[in-house]
Amino acid sequence: MGFEFRKQDSVEICGRRYALDISSPEFIGAVTEDFAAILSKYNVFQQLQNDCMKPGMTKEDMEAATKQLIEENQNIAELGRDFIIRALGKDAYEQIFAGRAPSSVDHIELCAYIYREAMRQRQALVKSYVNKNRRERRAAARAAKKSGGFREDL
């Protein structure tokens, strides 16, 4: 039997499956750039919300903070869109949000889900290689021991 590609990973979203290639440059960029930026912007958003709750804010300060909250909320949604498009593709993004007004909360939740699933799949893939290598090393050690050439480093 010759070479065969491994089964491509996928995620299920709203009852549909979408291909997820955790080793593609686009996905790696989505995780390292977009997901990190989403978390950073979300922290800024949370801090702004907390600031708005502080007593004694002037009307002008409240208006400025509200404007900034709206901008940060939009930034989060845009970063989420970029992450999803890089991770799953533009067609997938359009299918997922068809007929739905995208919100920052929807984007954050979906991005976190995709990230969690990708990390779970990556962990399973790495574990399969580690276990395979462990089995191969043990088999080699048993064979070497039977032949009298036992090697301690295996």
Coordinates of N, CA, C and O in Angstrom, one line a residue, residues 4-12 17-27 86-89 117-118 120-122 125:
E4 N -0.9 7.6 1.6 CA -2.2 8.2 1.5 C -2.2 9.3 2.5 O -1.6 9.3 3.6
F5 N -2.9 10.4 2.1 CA -3.0 11.6 3.0 C -3.9 11.2 4.2 O -4.8 10.4 4.0
R6 N -3.6 11.8 5.3 CA -4.4 11.5 6.5 C -5.8 12.2 6.3 O -5.9 13.2 5.5
K7 N -6.8 11.7 7.0 CA -8.1 12.3 6.9 C -8.0 13.7 7.3 O -7.4 14.0 8.4
Q8 N -8.6 14.6 6.6 CA -8.6 16.1 6.9 C -9.5 16.3 8.1 O -10.6 15.8 8.2
D9 N -9.0 17.1 9.0 CA -9.7 17.5 10.2 C -10.9 18.5 9.8 O -10.8 19.1 8.8
S10 N -11.9 18.5 10.7 CA -13.0 19.4 10.4 C -13.6 19.8 11.7 O -13.3 19.3 12.8
V11 N -14.5 20.9 11.7 CA -15.2 21.3 12.8 C -16.7 21.4 12.4 O -17.0 21.6 11.2
E12 N -17.6 21.1 13.3 CA -19.0 21.2 13.1 C -19.5 22.5 13.6 O -19.3 22.8 14.8
R17 N -20.3 20.6 8.6 CA -18.9 20.4 8.8 C -18.1 21.3 7.9 O -18.4 21.4 6.7
Y18 N -17.0 21.8 8.4 CA -16.1 22.6 7.7 C -14.7 22.1 7.8 O -14.2 21.8 9.0
A19 N -13.9 22.0 6.7 CA -12.5 21.5 6.8 C -11.7 22.5 7.6 O -11.9 23.7 7.6
L20 N -10.8 21.9 8.3 CA -9.9 22.7 9.2 C -8.5 22.1 9.1 O -8.2 21.0 9.6
D21 N -7.6 22.8 8.4 CA -6.3 22.3 8.2 C -5.4 23.0 9.2 O -4.9 24.2 9.0
I22 N -5.1 22.4 10.4 CA -4.4 23.0 11.4 C -2.9 23.3 11.1 O -2.2 24.0 11.9
S23 N -2.4 22.7 10.0 CA -1.0 22.9 9.6 C -0.8 23.9 8.5 O 0.3 24.2 8.1
S24 N -1.9 24.5 8.0 CA -1.8 25.4 6.9 C -1.3 26.8 7.3 O -1.5 27.2 8.5
P25 N -0.5 27.4 6.5 CA 0.0 28.8 6.9 C -1.1 29.7 7.2 O -1.0 30.5 8.1
E26 N -2.3 29.7 6.6 CA -3.4 30.5 6.9 C -3.9 30.3 8.3 O -4.2 31.2 9.0
F27 N -4.1 29.0 8.6 CA -4.6 28.7 10.0 C -3.6 29.1 11.0 O -3.9 29.7 12.1
R86 N -9.6 33.1 7.7 CA -8.3 32.5 7.5 C -8.3 31.0 8.0 O -7.6 30.2 7.4
A87 N -9.2 30.7 9.0 CA -9.2 29.3 9.5 C -10.0 28.4 8.6 O -9.6 27.3 8.4
L88 N -11.2 28.9 8.1 CA -12.1 28.0 7.4 C -12.4 28.4 6.0 O -12.9 27.6 5.2
G89 N -12.1 29.7 5.6 CA -12.3 30.2 4.3 C -13.5 31.1 4.2 O -14.4 31.1 5.1
E117 N -11.2 23.4 19.2 CA -11.2 22.2 18.4 C -9.9 22.0 17.7 O -9.4 20.8 17.6
A118 N -9.3 23.0 17.2 CA -8.0 22.9 16.5 C -6.9 22.4 17.5 O -6.1 21.5 17.1
R120 N -7.4 20.6 20.2 CA -7.8 19.3 20.6 C -7.3 18.3 19.5 O -6.7 17.3 19.7
Q121 N -7.6 18.7 18.2 CA -7.1 17.9 17.1 C -5.6 17.8 17.0 O -5.1 16.7 16.7
R122 N -5.0 18.9 17.2 CA -3.5 18.9 17.2 C -2.9 18.0 18.3 O -2.0 17.3 18.0
L125 N -3.2 14.5 17.2 CA -2.3 14.1 16.2 C -0.9 14.0 16.7 O -0.2 13.0 16.5

